[in-house]
Amino acid sequence: MRTNVMSTKAVPTNTVRRRLPAPIYPLISVSLLLLAWDQAVRWFNIPDYLLPPPAAVFRALADGFVTGTLWPHIGTTLLNTVSGFVIGSVLAVSLGALLAESETFERFVYPLLVGLQATPKVALGPILLVWFGFGAASKIVLVALVCFFPLFVNTINGIRRTDPELLEACRAFSASRLFLLWHVKLPAALGEIFSGLQIGVSLALIGAVVGEFLSAQRGLGFLIASSSVSMSLATMFSGVLLLAVSGLAGVEAVRAVHRRVVFWQGSARGR
Amino acid sequence: MTAALSIRNVGLTYPTRSGQTEALANVDVDIADGEFVALLGPSGCGKSTLLRLAAGLLGATQGRIELNGKPVEGPSRNTGVVFQKPSLLPWKTVRENVLLPARTQGLDLARAKQRADELLELVGLSAFAGNYPFELSGGMQQRVGIARMLLPDPALLLMDEPFAALDALSRETLTFALQDIWSVQRKSVLFITHSIPEAVFLADRILVMSPRPGRIVESISNPLPRPRNVDTFDDPAFTALTQHLRRHFNAH
């Protein structure tokens, strides 16, 4: 809301240009990118095993969908990603709330968490394989671990930034600690929680793919890794493309929920 | 006369880097049942601190505070509070915000809902019961705060510069509205303000507070007849009283 007001002020009314519908812009830039890709492959005579033209990638995609070979990979990756994301997010918000509320808990846990936060979580992948096996469990745990931290930190910050005057007003009406947490602090933190979720979605996908790189029989990460052996770049690119689309869809889904849930905040209402 | 609120020899000191700071010293305030008392003082004189002590949000380091003869040890159902900021829950509707004390104090919800609707009528917001705070003007939000304060039917109202953040016109409208509400509800009120005309228009008695440390330096009974209205501002008694109070804060 606020930024909208500023931007209309910045543009003098007599020079306001007519705008095209919003989806047109990315459509144009993506088309130009594909065109440039296609032209580059032709002009420089790049062999298929290094960079296939976009048409070959789309053909590989279409083949995969029609023959049904892609579906299990997509299904596995999405299932692992969503499961890990949900588990990691629930843990992040609950532990974040607990830490924000309890100083004792904070003193015990905070140093550990800071250390773990600085560690690249994917480095734990091989260990997780040993612990949780080569199936879905190790991937889900990796995903949960990867998307945990941003949301955890955002939850703590969100809760701690609750308007102190709002809290005092509720306290003046004898609000209990549980009431303050559940009905005041957590709703107040929702804006930050949703930006944590947004970061978490893209990280979750990374976690799933890395897990599948390490060891798997199915999944888009597995598809990309196994296709590299046969140098079938078109299949690898189609895997990447599917991951990109999944990530985008995930982020957009979180954004849509954010706007509906946190309807009272300008930043969520605008845009 | 029974004192609804009795503040006896209350002081508050708190530690700072340069040693102990005395925010309040030897404060005595008595508010009778149904009496409207305005507490007038410059910024930083500790008047908001005094209100927080009376609300049970802070503990005094010296003296006693009693509400209807019982010591104040924490927030009470018998006390309603309004702050300078409306401090409404942005994710709740106007009606739900008014019902907040019912939920936090475990009141009978069916009766509270009925009372909430009556209070919204009283503050002139019946049409906005289903709206959210961000859809309301600052003055309307403060009316919601007043309705919320009145919901548990408290004996004592504590109002901390409730109109200070409003524009001059809304401020005046709300001052009239508050008098009307008070004439119906007849609560004991401690109304904190730094506006002399507001204090004189609303109060039965005006306390003047001086800063550092905060203490009550004068208590003046207000002779102006009720109900007061627009003409009150032209009353010679009104002018005399505001002039008298002005000299407290400005020597020239």
Coordinates of C-alpha atoms in Angstrom, one line a residue:
Chain A
M1 CA 0.0 0.0 0.0
R2 CA 2.6 2.5 1.1
T3 CA 4.9 1.8 -1.8
N4 CA 2.1 2.2 -4.2
V5 CA 1.4 5.7 -2.9
M6 CA 5.1 6.6 -3.3
S7 CA 5.4 5.2 -6.8
T8 CA 2.3 7.1 -8.0
K9 CA 3.8 10.3 -6.5
A10 CA 7.1 9.6 -8.3
V11 CA 5.5 9.4 -11.7
P12 CA 4.1 12.7 -12.9
T13 CA 0.5 12.1 -14.0
N14 CA 1.0 13.4 -17.6
T15 CA 3.7 10.9 -18.3
V16 CA 1.9 7.8 -17.0
R17 CA 2.3 5.1 -19.6
R18 CA -0.2 2.5 -20.4
R19 CA 0.7 -0.9 -19.0
L20 CA 0.2 -4.3 -20.6
P21 CA -1.3 -7.1 -18.5
A22 CA 1.2 -8.3 -15.9
P23 CA 1.8 -11.9 -17.3
I24 CA 2.8 -10.5 -20.6
Y25 CA 6.2 -9.2 -19.4
P26 CA 7.7 -12.5 -18.1
L27 CA 6.2 -14.3 -21.2
I28 CA 8.2 -11.9 -23.4
S29 CA 11.5 -12.3 -21.5
V30 CA 11.2 -16.1 -21.4
S31 CA 10.4 -16.3 -25.1
L32 CA 13.4 -14.1 -25.9
L33 CA 15.6 -16.3 -23.7
L34 CA 14.4 -19.5 -25.5
L35 CA 14.9 -17.8 -28.9
A36 CA 18.5 -16.7 -28.0
W37 CA 19.2 -20.3 -26.7
D38 CA 17.9 -21.8 -30.0
Q39 CA 19.8 -19.3 -32.1
A40 CA 23.0 -19.8 -30.2
V41 CA 22.8 -23.6 -30.6
R42 CA 22.4 -23.2 -34.4
W43 CA 24.9 -20.4 -35.0
F44 CA 27.7 -21.9 -33.0
N45 CA 26.9 -25.4 -34.0
I46 CA 26.8 -26.7 -30.4
P47 CA 26.5 -30.5 -30.4
D48 CA 23.4 -32.0 -28.7
Y49 CA 25.4 -33.7 -26.0
L50 CA 26.6 -30.3 -24.7
L51 CA 23.5 -28.2 -25.2
P52 CA 20.4 -29.4 -26.9
P53 CA 18.1 -26.8 -28.5
P54 CA 15.0 -25.9 -26.5
A55 CA 12.9 -27.9 -28.9
A56 CA 14.8 -31.1 -28.0
V57 CA 14.2 -30.4 -24.3
F58 CA 10.5 -30.0 -24.9
R59 CA 10.4 -33.1 -26.9
A60 CA 12.1 -35.1 -24.1
L61 CA 9.6 -33.6 -21.7
A62 CA 6.6 -34.5 -23.9
D63 CA 7.9 -38.0 -24.4
G64 CA 8.4 -38.4 -20.7
F65 CA 4.8 -37.3 -20.0
V66 CA 3.3 -39.4 -22.7
T67 CA 5.1 -42.6 -22.0
G68 CA 4.6 -41.9 -18.3
T69 CA 8.3 -42.3 -17.3
L70 CA 8.4 -38.8 -15.7
W71 CA 5.5 -39.0 -13.4
P72 CA 7.1 -41.3 -10.7
H73 CA 10.1 -38.9 -10.6
I74 CA 7.9 -35.8 -10.2
G75 CA 5.7 -37.6 -7.7
T76 CA 8.6 -38.8 -5.5
T77 CA 10.4 -35.4 -5.5
L78 CA 7.2 -33.5 -4.7
L79 CA 6.1 -35.9 -2.0
N80 CA 9.5 -35.8 -0.3
T81 CA 9.7 -32.0 -0.6
V82 CA 6.2 -31.4 0.8
S83 CA 6.5 -33.9 3.6
G84 CA 9.9 -32.5 4.7
F85 CA 8.7 -28.9 4.3
V86 CA 5.6 -29.5 6.5
I87 CA 7.6 -31.4 9.2
G88 CA 10.4 -28.8 9.2
S89 CA 8.0 -25.9 9.3
V90 CA 5.9 -27.2 12.1
L91 CA 9.0 -27.9 14.1
A92 CA 10.5 -24.4 13.3
V93 CA 7.4 -22.5 14.4
S94 CA 6.8 -24.6 17.6
L95 CA 10.5 -24.5 18.6
G96 CA 10.7 -20.8 17.6
A97 CA 7.7 -20.0 19.8
L98 CA 9.1 -22.0 22.7
L99 CA 12.5 -20.3 22.4
A100 CA 11.0 -16.8 22.1
E101 CA 8.9 -17.5 25.3
S102 CA 11.5 -19.3 27.5
E103 CA 14.8 -17.7 28.4
T104 CA 16.0 -20.8 30.0
F105 CA 15.3 -22.8 26.9
E106 CA 17.1 -20.1 24.8
R107 CA 20.2 -20.3 27.0
F108 CA 20.5 -24.0 26.5
V109 CA 19.6 -24.3 22.9
Y110 CA 20.6 -21.1 21.2
P111 CA 24.4 -21.7 21.0
L112 CA 23.8 -25.2 19.5
L113 CA 21.4 -23.7 16.9
V114 CA 23.8 -21.0 15.9
G115 CA 26.4 -23.6 15.3
L116 CA 24.1 -25.8 13.3
Q117 CA 22.8 -22.8 11.3
A118 CA 26.4 -22.0 10.2
T119 CA 26.8 -25.6 8.9
P120 CA 25.7 -26.3 5.4
K121 CA 22.9 -28.7 6.1
V122 CA 23.4 -30.7 2.8
A123 CA 26.8 -31.7 4.2
L124 CA 24.8 -33.9 6.6
G125 CA 23.3 -35.7 3.7
P126 CA 25.6 -38.7 3.7
I127 CA 25.2 -39.1 7.4
L128 CA 21.5 -39.0 7.1
L129 CA 21.7 -41.8 4.5
V130 CA 23.5 -43.9 7.1
W131 CA 21.0 -43.2 9.7
F132 CA 17.7 -43.2 7.8
G133 CA 18.5 -45.5 4.9
F134 CA 18.3 -45.0 1.2
G135 CA 14.6 -44.6 1.0
A136 CA 12.3 -41.5 1.4
A137 CA 13.1 -41.0 5.1
S138 CA 16.6 -39.7 4.6
K139 CA 15.4 -37.2 2.0
I140 CA 12.5 -36.0 4.1
V141 CA 14.8 -35.5 7.1
L142 CA 17.2 -33.5 4.9
V143 CA 14.4 -31.4 3.5
A144 CA 13.0 -30.7 7.0
L145 CA 16.5 -29.7 8.2
V146 CA 17.2 -27.4 5.3
C147 CA 14.0 -25.4 5.5
F148 CA 13.9 -25.4 9.3
F149 CA 16.4 -22.5 10.1
P150 CA 15.1 -19.5 8.1
L151 CA 11.6 -20.1 9.5
F152 CA 12.8 -20.8 13.0
V153 CA 14.8 -17.5 13.1
N154 CA 11.9 -15.6 11.5
T155 CA 9.4 -17.0 14.0
I156 CA 11.6 -15.9 16.9
N157 CA 12.0 -12.4 15.4
G158 CA 8.3 -12.1 14.6
I159 CA 7.3 -13.0 18.1
R160 CA 9.8 -10.7 19.7
R161 CA 8.8 -7.8 17.5
T162 CA 5.2 -7.9 18.6
D163 CA 4.0 -4.3 19.4
P164 CA 4.8 -4.0 23.2
E165 CA 1.9 -1.6 23.6
L166 CA -0.5 -4.1 22.1
L167 CA 0.8 -6.7 24.6
E168 CA 0.4 -4.3 27.5
A169 CA -3.1 -3.4 26.5
C170 CA -4.0 -7.1 26.5
R171 CA -2.2 -7.6 29.8
A172 CA -4.3 -4.8 31.3
F173 CA -7.3 -7.0 30.5
S174 CA -5.7 -9.9 32.5
A175 CA -4.7 -11.8 29.4
S176 CA -2.8 -15.0 30.3
R177 CA 0.6 -15.9 28.9
L178 CA -0.9 -18.6 26.7
F179 CA -3.5 -16.2 25.4
L180 CA -0.8 -13.6 24.6
L181 CA 1.3 -16.2 22.7
W182 CA -1.6 -17.8 20.8
H183 CA -3.9 -14.8 20.2
V184 CA -1.4 -11.9 20.0
K185 CA 2.2 -12.9 19.4
L186 CA 1.8 -15.7 16.9
P187 CA -0.7 -13.8 14.7
A188 CA 1.6 -10.7 15.0
A189 CA 4.5 -12.9 13.8
L190 CA 2.6 -14.4 10.8
G191 CA 4.1 -11.9 8.4
E192 CA 7.6 -13.0 9.3
I193 CA 6.5 -16.6 9.4
F194 CA 5.3 -16.5 5.9
S195 CA 8.5 -14.9 4.6
G196 CA 10.3 -17.8 6.3
L197 CA 8.0 -20.2 4.6
Q198 CA 8.7 -18.6 1.3
I199 CA 12.4 -19.0 1.7
G200 CA 11.8 -22.5 3.0
V201 CA 9.9 -23.7 -0.1
S202 CA 12.9 -23.1 -2.4
L203 CA 15.3 -24.5 0.2
A204 CA 13.1 -27.6 0.6
L205 CA 13.4 -28.4 -3.1
I206 CA 17.2 -28.0 -2.9
G207 CA 17.3 -30.5 0.0
A208 CA 15.2 -33.0 -1.9
V209 CA 17.3 -32.8 -5.0
V210 CA 20.6 -33.1 -3.1
G211 CA 19.2 -36.1 -1.2
E212 CA 18.3 -37.7 -4.5
F213 CA 21.8 -36.9 -6.0
L214 CA 23.3 -38.8 -3.1
S215 CA 21.3 -41.9 -3.4
A216 CA 17.9 -42.7 -4.8
Q217 CA 16.0 -44.9 -7.3
R218 CA 13.5 -42.2 -8.2
G219 CA 13.0 -38.5 -8.2
L220 CA 14.0 -35.5 -10.4
G221 CA 17.4 -35.3 -8.7
F222 CA 18.0 -38.9 -9.5
L223 CA 16.8 -38.4 -13.1
I224 CA 19.2 -35.6 -13.6
A225 CA 22.1 -37.4 -12.0
S226 CA 21.5 -40.7 -13.8
S227 CA 21.1 -39.0 -17.2
S228 CA 24.5 -37.4 -16.8
V229 CA 26.0 -40.9 -17.2
S230 CA 24.4 -41.3 -20.6
M231 CA 25.1 -37.6 -21.5
S232 CA 21.4 -37.1 -22.3
L233 CA 21.3 -33.4 -21.8
A234 CA 17.8 -33.0 -23.0
T235 CA 16.5 -35.2 -20.2
M236 CA 18.7 -33.4 -17.7
F237 CA 17.3 -30.1 -18.8
S238 CA 13.8 -31.3 -18.6
G239 CA 14.5 -32.3 -15.0
V240 CA 15.8 -28.9 -14.2
L241 CA 12.9 -27.2 -15.9
L242 CA 10.4 -29.3 -13.9
L243 CA 12.2 -28.4 -10.7
A244 CA 12.1 -24.7 -11.7
V245 CA 8.4 -24.9 -12.3
S246 CA 7.8 -26.7 -9.0
G247 CA 9.8 -24.2 -7.1
L248 CA 7.9 -21.3 -8.7
A249 CA 4.6 -23.0 -8.0
G250 CA 5.5 -23.6 -4.4
V251 CA 6.6 -20.0 -3.8
E252 CA 3.5 -18.6 -5.5
A253 CA 1.3 -20.9 -3.4
V254 CA 2.8 -19.7 -0.2
R255 CA 2.4 -16.1 -1.4
A256 CA -1.3 -16.7 -2.2
V257 CA -1.9 -18.2 1.3
H258 CA 0.1 -15.3 2.9
R259 CA -2.1 -12.7 1.2
R260 CA -5.3 -14.4 2.4
V261 CA -4.2 -15.2 5.9
V262 CA -2.3 -11.9 6.8
F263 CA -5.0 -9.7 5.2
W264 CA -4.5 -6.9 7.7
Q265 CA -0.9 -6.1 6.7
G266 CA -0.1 -3.5 4.0
S267 CA 2.7 -5.5 2.6
A268 CA 0.4 -8.5 2.2
R269 CA -2.5 -6.5 1.0
G270 CA -0.6 -4.6 -1.7
R271 CA 0.8 -6.3 -4.8
Chain B
M1 CA -17.5 9.1 50.8
T2 CA -16.0 5.8 49.6
A3 CA -12.9 6.1 47.5
A4 CA -13.0 3.8 44.5
L5 CA -9.3 4.3 44.0
S6 CA -6.9 5.3 46.7
I7 CA -3.3 6.0 46.0
R8 CA -1.4 6.6 49.3
N9 CA 2.1 8.0 49.5
V10 CA 3.2 6.1 46.4
G11 CA 6.7 6.3 45.0
L12 CA 8.5 4.6 42.2
T13 CA 12.3 4.5 41.8
Y14 CA 14.1 2.5 39.3
P15 CA 17.8 1.9 38.7
T16 CA 19.5 3.5 35.7
R17 CA 23.1 3.8 34.7
S18 CA 23.5 7.1 36.7
G19 CA 22.1 5.5 39.9
Q20 CA 18.5 5.5 41.2
T21 CA 15.9 7.6 39.3
E22 CA 12.9 8.7 41.1
A23 CA 9.9 8.7 38.8
L24 CA 7.2 9.3 41.3
A25 CA 7.4 10.5 44.9
N26 CA 4.7 10.8 47.7
V27 CA 1.8 10.7 45.4
D28 CA -1.6 10.8 47.0
V29 CA -4.8 10.5 44.9
D30 CA -8.3 9.6 45.9
I31 CA -11.0 9.1 43.4
A32 CA -14.5 8.8 44.7
D33 CA -17.2 6.5 43.4
G34 CA -18.4 7.9 40.1
E35 CA -15.9 10.8 40.1
F36 CA -14.2 12.0 37.0
V37 CA -10.6 13.1 37.8
A38 CA -8.3 14.5 35.2
L39 CA -4.5 14.3 35.8
L40 CA -2.8 17.1 34.1
G41 CA 0.9 17.3 33.6
P42 CA 3.7 18.0 31.1
S43 CA 5.3 15.2 29.1
G44 CA 7.6 12.9 31.1
C45 CA 6.2 13.9 34.5
G46 CA 5.3 10.3 35.3
K47 CA 1.6 10.5 34.9
S48 CA 1.5 7.5 32.6
T49 CA 3.6 5.6 35.1
L50 CA 1.1 6.4 37.8
L51 CA -1.7 5.0 35.6
R52 CA 0.3 1.8 35.0
L53 CA 0.6 1.5 38.8
A54 CA -3.1 1.9 39.2
A55 CA -3.8 -0.6 36.4
G56 CA -1.6 -3.2 38.2
L57 CA 0.8 -3.3 35.2
L58 CA 3.7 -2.0 37.3
G59 CA 4.4 -2.4 41.0
A60 CA 5.2 0.6 43.2
T61 CA 8.4 0.7 45.2
Q62 CA 6.7 2.6 48.0
G63 CA 3.2 3.3 49.3
R64 CA -0.2 1.6 48.8
I65 CA -2.7 1.5 46.0
E66 CA -6.2 0.2 46.8
L67 CA -9.2 -0.4 44.6
N68 CA -12.4 -0.5 46.6
G69 CA -10.4 -1.2 49.7
K70 CA -8.4 -4.1 48.2
P71 CA -4.7 -3.7 47.3
V72 CA -3.9 -3.7 43.6
E73 CA -1.6 -6.5 42.9
G74 CA -2.1 -7.0 39.2
P75 CA -4.6 -6.3 36.4
S76 CA -8.2 -6.5 37.7
R77 CA -11.6 -7.1 36.2
N78 CA -12.7 -4.0 38.0
T79 CA -10.4 -1.8 36.1
G80 CA -10.7 -0.8 32.4
V81 CA -7.9 0.8 30.5
V82 CA -7.5 2.9 27.4
F83 CA -4.1 3.9 26.1
Q84 CA -3.0 6.6 23.7
K85 CA -2.7 4.1 20.9
P86 CA -5.9 2.2 20.3
S87 CA -3.9 -1.1 20.5
L88 CA -6.6 -3.3 18.8
L89 CA -5.9 -6.8 17.5
P90 CA -5.6 -6.1 13.7
W91 CA -6.7 -9.6 12.8
K92 CA -9.9 -9.4 14.8
T93 CA -13.1 -7.6 13.8
V94 CA -14.4 -4.6 15.8
R95 CA -16.9 -6.8 17.7
E96 CA -14.2 -9.4 18.5
N97 CA -11.9 -6.6 19.8
V98 CA -14.6 -5.3 22.1
L99 CA -15.1 -8.9 23.3
L100 CA -11.4 -9.3 24.2
P101 CA -11.8 -8.8 27.9
A102 CA -14.6 -11.4 27.9
R103 CA -12.1 -13.9 26.5
T104 CA -9.2 -13.0 28.7
Q105 CA -11.3 -12.7 31.9
G106 CA -13.5 -15.7 31.2
L107 CA -16.8 -13.8 31.3
D108 CA -20.1 -15.3 30.2
L109 CA -19.8 -15.1 26.4
A110 CA -23.5 -14.9 25.5
R111 CA -24.0 -12.0 27.9
A112 CA -20.7 -10.3 26.8
K113 CA -21.8 -10.5 23.1
Q114 CA -25.0 -8.7 23.9
R115 CA -23.2 -6.1 26.0
A116 CA -20.6 -5.6 23.2
D117 CA -23.5 -4.8 20.8
E118 CA -24.9 -2.3 23.3
L119 CA -21.5 -0.7 23.8
L120 CA -20.9 -0.4 20.0
E121 CA -24.3 1.3 19.8
L122 CA -23.2 3.6 22.7
V123 CA -19.9 4.6 20.9
G124 CA -21.7 4.9 17.6
L125 CA -20.0 2.1 15.8
S126 CA -22.9 -0.4 15.4
A127 CA -22.5 -0.3 11.6
F128 CA -18.8 -1.2 11.9
A129 CA -19.1 -4.3 14.2
G130 CA -17.9 -6.6 11.4
N131 CA -15.1 -4.4 10.1
Y132 CA -11.4 -4.7 10.8
P133 CA -9.5 -2.0 12.7
F134 CA -7.5 -1.0 9.6
E135 CA -10.7 0.0 7.9
L136 CA -11.5 2.5 10.6
S137 CA -10.2 6.1 11.3
G138 CA -8.0 6.7 14.3
G139 CA -11.0 8.3 16.2
M140 CA -13.2 5.3 15.4
Q141 CA -10.4 2.9 16.6
Q142 CA -10.2 4.8 19.9
R143 CA -14.0 4.4 20.2
V144 CA -13.6 0.7 19.9
G145 CA -10.9 0.9 22.6
I146 CA -13.5 2.7 24.9
A147 CA -16.1 0.1 24.2
R148 CA -13.6 -2.7 25.0
M149 CA -12.7 -0.9 28.2
L150 CA -16.3 -0.8 29.3
L151 CA -17.2 -4.4 28.4
P152 CA -16.5 -6.1 31.8
D153 CA -18.4 -3.2 33.4
P154 CA -15.4 -2.1 35.5
A155 CA -15.8 0.2 38.5
L156 CA -12.7 2.3 37.5
L157 CA -11.7 3.6 34.1
L158 CA -8.0 4.5 33.5
M159 CA -7.5 6.6 30.4
D160 CA -4.0 7.4 29.3
E161 CA -4.1 10.4 27.0
P162 CA -6.7 8.5 24.8
F163 CA -7.2 11.4 22.4
A164 CA -3.6 12.7 22.2
A165 CA -2.9 11.0 18.8
L166 CA -6.0 12.2 17.1
D167 CA -6.6 15.3 14.9
A168 CA -8.1 18.3 16.6
L169 CA -11.6 17.8 15.3
S170 CA -11.9 14.1 16.1
R171 CA -10.4 14.9 19.5
E172 CA -13.2 17.4 20.2
T173 CA -15.9 15.0 19.0
L174 CA -14.6 12.2 21.2
T175 CA -14.4 14.5 24.2
F176 CA -18.1 15.2 23.8
A177 CA -18.8 11.6 23.2
L178 CA -16.8 10.5 26.3
Q179 CA -18.9 12.9 28.5
D180 CA -22.1 11.4 27.1
I181 CA -20.9 7.9 27.7
W182 CA -19.7 8.8 31.3
S183 CA -23.1 10.4 32.1
V184 CA -24.7 7.1 31.2
Q185 CA -22.2 4.8 32.8
R186 CA -21.1 6.9 35.8
K187 CA -17.8 5.2 36.5
S188 CA -14.8 6.5 38.5
V189 CA -12.3 7.8 36.0
L190 CA -8.7 8.7 36.1
F191 CA -8.1 10.6 32.9
I192 CA -4.6 11.5 32.0
T193 CA -4.0 14.4 29.6
H194 CA -1.7 17.2 28.7
S195 CA -4.6 19.3 27.3
I196 CA -5.9 21.9 29.7
P197 CA -9.2 22.5 27.9
E198 CA -9.8 18.7 27.7
A199 CA -9.2 18.3 31.4
V200 CA -11.5 21.3 32.3
F201 CA -14.2 20.2 30.0
L202 CA -14.4 16.6 31.2
A203 CA -13.4 16.5 34.9
D204 CA -15.0 16.9 38.2
R205 CA -11.6 17.5 39.7
I206 CA -8.3 18.3 38.2
L207 CA -5.0 17.2 39.6
V208 CA -1.8 19.0 38.5
M209 CA 1.4 17.0 38.4
S210 CA 4.9 18.3 38.4
P211 CA 7.9 16.4 37.0
R212 CA 11.0 14.9 38.4
P213 CA 10.0 13.3 40.6
G214 CA 6.3 13.3 39.7
R215 CA 4.1 14.6 42.4
I216 CA 0.6 16.1 42.8
V217 CA 1.0 19.9 43.3
E218 CA -2.6 21.0 43.1
S219 CA -6.1 19.6 43.2
I220 CA -8.9 21.8 41.9
S221 CA -12.6 21.1 42.0
N222 CA -14.3 22.0 38.8
P223 CA -17.3 24.3 39.4
L224 CA -18.7 24.0 35.8
P225 CA -22.2 22.7 35.7
R226 CA -23.1 19.5 33.7
P227 CA -24.0 18.6 31.1
R228 CA -21.3 20.6 29.4
N229 CA -21.5 21.4 25.7
V230 CA -20.1 23.7 23.1
D231 CA -21.2 26.8 25.1
T232 CA -19.1 25.6 28.1
F233 CA -16.0 26.9 26.3
D234 CA -17.4 30.4 26.5
D235 CA -18.3 30.2 30.2
P236 CA -16.2 32.7 32.2
A237 CA -15.6 30.0 34.8
F238 CA -14.1 27.8 32.0
T239 CA -11.8 30.6 31.0
A240 CA -10.8 31.4 34.5
L241 CA -10.0 27.8 35.3
T242 CA -8.0 27.2 32.1
Q243 CA -6.1 30.4 32.7
H244 CA -5.3 29.4 36.3
L245 CA -4.0 26.0 35.1
R246 CA -2.0 27.5 32.3
R247 CA 0.0 29.6 34.9
H248 CA 1.2 26.3 36.3
F249 CA 3.1 25.4 33.2
N250 CA 4.0 28.9 31.8
A251 CA 5.2 31.7 34.0
H252 CA 4.4 34.4 31.3

